[in-house]
Amino acid sequence: KKLGAKGEMEFTGRGVGYCAHCDGAFYRNKTTVVVGGGDTGITSALYLSNICKKVYVVHRRDELRGAKSLCEKLLEKENVEVVYNTTVNEIKGGIKVESVVLENVTDNTTTEISTDGVFVAIGITPVNALFKDLVETDNSGFIVADESCKTSLDGFYVAGDLRTKPLRQIVTAVADGANAVYSVEEYLREL
């Protein structure tokens, strides 16, 4: 990222991101691709549709999987095009993203579309095999913990992306770490 001639920020990275809300502003009036048709992908595409010239949503299934209300809002957007039954095979470019190669999963045909950026929004799977039998997890495998980072096992605290929470970003993981340390100190004082 650098300051441009007119004083605005210019994005000088390659153009692949994982957080539309964090990096979407760099694609104002440009074309972007969002990979994923669940809630994360749809909310990312909705956000981008307000600032981008064109937003493609690439989804590997024949219908979106997100909440019905979000899907309806997305499909109303004139600058959004949903590409169903399709996966991204390749992201092309030199210093920055220039296009994506898409493959239709039903007939294996490929197409290439020009884009300035790609946002991967296909969800995450927590890597918690070490803890899954120790503490309570939700249906997606995230460790259930409150805002103090306390889990179902007395004296066991969790911070970061393994914890149940609505937003998974570095800033929330750091905040979890601070909360967990404070909670552990409190727990140890009471022993």
Tab-separated table of C-alpha atoms in Angstrom:
chain	number	residue	atom	x	y	z
A	1	LYS	CA	0.000	0.000	0.000
A	2	LYS	CA	1.322	3.443	-0.853
A	3	LEU	CA	0.079	7.000	-1.070
A	4	GLY	CA	-0.895	7.898	-4.640
A	5	ALA	CA	-0.307	11.169	-6.507
A	6	LYS	CA	-3.731	12.509	-5.482
A	7	GLY	CA	-3.184	11.622	-1.830
A	8	GLU	CA	-5.339	8.474	-1.798
A	9	MET	CA	-4.067	5.045	-0.910
A	10	GLU	CA	-3.103	2.768	-3.794
A	11	PHE	CA	-3.011	-0.990	-3.462
A	12	THR	CA	0.291	-2.370	-4.687
A	13	GLY	CA	-0.229	-5.993	-3.626
A	14	ARG	CA	-1.111	-8.887	-5.847
A	15	GLY	CA	-4.856	-8.518	-5.448
A	16	VAL	CA	-5.895	-11.677	-3.589
A	17	GLY	CA	-7.598	-10.979	-0.285
A	18	TYR	CA	-9.565	-12.691	2.431
A	19	CYS	CA	-11.411	-9.741	3.932
A	20	ALA	CA	-13.527	-7.543	1.669
A	21	HIS	CA	-14.309	-5.181	4.535
A	22	CYS	CA	-10.578	-4.718	5.207
A	23	ASP	CA	-9.285	-4.340	1.639
A	24	GLY	CA	-12.369	-3.617	-0.447
A	25	ALA	CA	-11.765	0.136	-0.581
A	26	PHE	CA	-8.702	-0.484	-2.732
A	27	TYR	CA	-11.039	-1.750	-5.461
A	28	ARG	CA	-13.371	1.261	-5.592
A	29	ASN	CA	-14.853	1.505	-9.110
A	30	LYS	CA	-13.030	-1.675	-10.154
A	31	THR	CA	-14.032	-5.265	-10.866
A	32	THR	CA	-13.724	-7.956	-8.193
A	33	VAL	CA	-14.430	-11.661	-7.850
A	34	VAL	CA	-15.743	-13.178	-4.623
A	35	VAL	CA	-15.222	-16.927	-4.295
A	36	GLY	CA	-17.960	-18.468	-2.145
A	37	GLY	CA	-21.734	-18.497	-1.947
A	38	GLY	CA	-22.271	-18.852	1.803
A	39	ASP	CA	-22.916	-16.066	4.292
A	40	THR	CA	-19.282	-14.916	4.264
A	41	GLY	CA	-19.147	-14.705	0.480
A	42	ILE	CA	-22.516	-13.022	0.199
A	43	THR	CA	-21.804	-10.378	2.851
A	44	SER	CA	-18.437	-9.723	1.192
A	45	ALA	CA	-20.098	-9.323	-2.207
A	46	LEU	CA	-22.803	-7.057	-0.774
A	47	TYR	CA	-20.174	-4.798	0.742
A	48	LEU	CA	-18.145	-4.726	-2.483
A	49	SER	CA	-21.255	-4.056	-4.601
A	50	ASN	CA	-21.550	-0.656	-2.930
A	51	ILE	CA	-18.069	0.439	-3.987
A	52	CYS	CA	-17.066	-1.667	-7.013
A	53	LYS	CA	-18.051	-1.257	-10.637
A	54	LYS	CA	-18.691	-5.014	-11.019
A	55	VAL	CA	-18.702	-7.961	-8.610
A	56	TYR	CA	-18.696	-11.595	-9.714
A	57	VAL	CA	-19.683	-14.211	-7.131
A	58	VAL	CA	-18.273	-17.625	-8.049
A	59	HIS	CA	-20.052	-20.528	-6.360
A	60	ARG	CA	-19.465	-24.247	-6.901
A	61	ARG	CA	-23.120	-25.205	-6.400
A	62	ASP	CA	-26.327	-24.483	-8.307
A	63	GLU	CA	-27.746	-22.188	-5.626
A	64	LEU	CA	-26.368	-19.854	-2.984
A	65	ARG	CA	-26.060	-21.291	0.526
A	66	GLY	CA	-26.295	-18.116	2.573
A	67	ALA	CA	-29.208	-16.761	4.540
A	68	LYS	CA	-32.256	-16.189	2.336
A	69	SER	CA	-32.469	-12.490	3.230
A	70	LEU	CA	-28.830	-11.947	2.245
A	71	CYS	CA	-29.258	-13.891	-1.011
A	72	GLU	CA	-32.289	-11.806	-1.949
A	73	LYS	CA	-30.393	-8.547	-1.344
A	74	LEU	CA	-27.448	-9.792	-3.382
A	75	LEU	CA	-29.546	-10.894	-6.346
A	76	GLU	CA	-31.195	-7.449	-6.469
A	77	LYS	CA	-27.842	-5.757	-7.079
A	78	GLU	CA	-27.429	-4.704	-10.730
A	79	ASN	CA	-23.635	-4.790	-10.622
A	80	VAL	CA	-23.434	-8.332	-9.189
A	81	GLU	CA	-23.283	-11.443	-11.340
A	82	VAL	CA	-23.461	-14.870	-9.708
A	83	VAL	CA	-21.615	-17.614	-11.586
A	84	TYR	CA	-23.105	-20.926	-10.435
A	85	ASN	CA	-21.641	-24.462	-10.655
A	86	THR	CA	-18.188	-22.988	-11.062
A	87	THR	CA	-14.802	-23.013	-9.358
A	88	VAL	CA	-11.717	-20.841	-9.784
A	89	ASN	CA	-8.998	-22.868	-11.510
A	90	GLU	CA	-6.353	-20.190	-11.777
A	91	ILE	CA	-5.673	-16.589	-10.857
A	92	LYS	CA	-3.597	-14.876	-13.545
A	93	GLY	CA	-1.500	-11.745	-13.461
A	94	GLY	CA	1.956	-10.307	-13.127
A	95	ILE	CA	2.492	-7.751	-10.398
A	96	LYS	CA	-1.248	-7.715	-9.761
A	97	VAL	CA	-4.278	-9.866	-10.503
A	98	GLU	CA	-5.511	-9.479	-14.065
A	99	SER	CA	-7.977	-12.327	-14.561
A	100	VAL	CA	-9.350	-15.615	-13.251
A	101	VAL	CA	-9.894	-18.858	-15.098
A	102	LEU	CA	-13.198	-20.432	-14.133
A	103	GLU	CA	-14.282	-24.042	-14.629
A	104	ASN	CA	-17.908	-25.108	-14.803
A	105	VAL	CA	-18.240	-28.229	-12.634
A	106	THR	CA	-21.112	-29.692	-14.653
A	107	ASP	CA	-19.580	-29.628	-18.143
A	108	ASN	CA	-15.885	-28.869	-17.405
A	109	THR	CA	-15.824	-25.857	-19.741
A	110	THR	CA	-13.490	-23.011	-18.822
A	111	THR	CA	-13.869	-19.258	-19.198
A	112	GLU	CA	-11.588	-16.394	-18.311
A	113	ILE	CA	-12.815	-13.101	-16.903
A	114	SER	CA	-10.858	-9.921	-16.274
A	115	THR	CA	-10.728	-8.706	-12.694
A	116	ASP	CA	-8.739	-6.386	-10.483
A	117	GLY	CA	-9.054	-8.438	-7.307
A	118	VAL	CA	-10.160	-11.760	-5.860
A	119	PHE	CA	-11.632	-12.269	-2.402
A	120	VAL	CA	-11.627	-15.815	-1.058
A	121	ALA	CA	-14.671	-16.222	1.174
A	122	ILE	CA	-15.285	-19.936	1.381
A	123	GLY	CA	-15.186	-20.332	5.124
A	124	ILE	CA	-12.671	-21.973	7.403
A	125	THR	CA	-12.315	-25.253	9.201
A	126	PRO	CA	-10.827	-24.991	12.683
A	127	VAL	CA	-7.756	-27.115	13.333
A	128	ASN	CA	-8.645	-28.322	16.804
A	129	ALA	CA	-8.295	-32.126	16.781
A	130	LEU	CA	-6.084	-31.856	19.853
A	131	PHE	CA	-8.910	-30.281	21.892
A	132	LYS	CA	-12.188	-31.574	20.455
A	133	ASP	CA	-12.617	-34.274	23.112
A	134	LEU	CA	-11.617	-31.946	25.968
A	135	VAL	CA	-14.003	-29.038	25.523
A	136	GLU	CA	-17.399	-28.265	24.021
A	137	THR	CA	-17.408	-27.345	20.326
A	138	ASP	CA	-20.168	-26.012	18.098
A	139	ASN	CA	-21.509	-27.746	14.970
A	140	SER	CA	-18.707	-26.266	12.862
A	141	GLY	CA	-15.972	-27.453	15.244
A	142	PHE	CA	-15.162	-24.117	16.887
A	143	ILE	CA	-14.485	-24.200	20.625
A	144	VAL	CA	-17.374	-22.707	22.586
A	145	ALA	CA	-16.100	-19.877	24.786
A	146	ASP	CA	-17.514	-16.700	26.225
A	147	GLU	CA	-15.985	-13.226	25.948
A	148	SER	CA	-13.583	-14.033	28.782
A	149	CYS	CA	-12.351	-16.898	26.561
A	150	LYS	CA	-13.408	-19.460	29.208
A	151	THR	CA	-14.405	-22.861	27.827
A	152	SER	CA	-16.464	-25.730	29.233
A	153	LEU	CA	-13.340	-27.148	30.942
A	154	ASP	CA	-12.400	-25.352	34.156
A	155	GLY	CA	-9.062	-23.580	33.719
A	156	PHE	CA	-9.029	-23.987	29.924
A	157	TYR	CA	-9.156	-20.758	27.881
A	158	VAL	CA	-9.056	-20.268	24.138
A	159	ALA	CA	-8.170	-17.266	21.997
A	160	GLY	CA	-8.196	-16.549	18.289
A	161	ASP	CA	-9.832	-18.257	15.364
A	162	LEU	CA	-10.556	-21.521	17.187
A	163	ARG	CA	-13.122	-19.741	19.365
A	164	THR	CA	-16.800	-19.256	18.534
A	165	LYS	CA	-17.289	-15.648	17.439
A	166	PRO	CA	-18.819	-13.740	14.540
A	167	LEU	CA	-15.642	-12.081	13.238
A	168	ARG	CA	-12.268	-13.760	12.686
A	169	GLN	CA	-9.533	-11.233	12.057
A	170	ILE	CA	-6.115	-10.507	13.506
A	171	VAL	CA	-7.516	-7.662	15.589
A	172	THR	CA	-10.121	-9.932	17.223
A	173	ALA	CA	-7.533	-12.663	17.837
A	174	VAL	CA	-5.271	-10.138	19.561
A	175	ALA	CA	-8.182	-8.917	21.678
A	176	ASP	CA	-8.976	-12.543	22.573
A	177	GLY	CA	-5.386	-13.003	23.671
A	178	ALA	CA	-5.598	-10.014	26.005
A	179	ASN	CA	-8.931	-11.221	27.423
A	180	ALA	CA	-7.641	-14.772	27.866
A	181	VAL	CA	-4.499	-13.633	29.701
A	182	TYR	CA	-6.562	-11.466	32.027
A	183	SER	CA	-8.999	-14.335	32.646
A	184	VAL	CA	-6.192	-16.810	33.339
A	185	GLU	CA	-4.634	-14.390	35.836
A	186	GLU	CA	-7.994	-14.066	37.586
A	187	TYR	CA	-8.414	-17.840	37.610
A	188	LEU	CA	-4.939	-18.400	39.080
A	189	ARG	CA	-5.533	-15.774	41.798
A	190	GLU	CA	-8.599	-17.685	42.973
A	191	LEU	CA	-6.763	-21.014	43.305
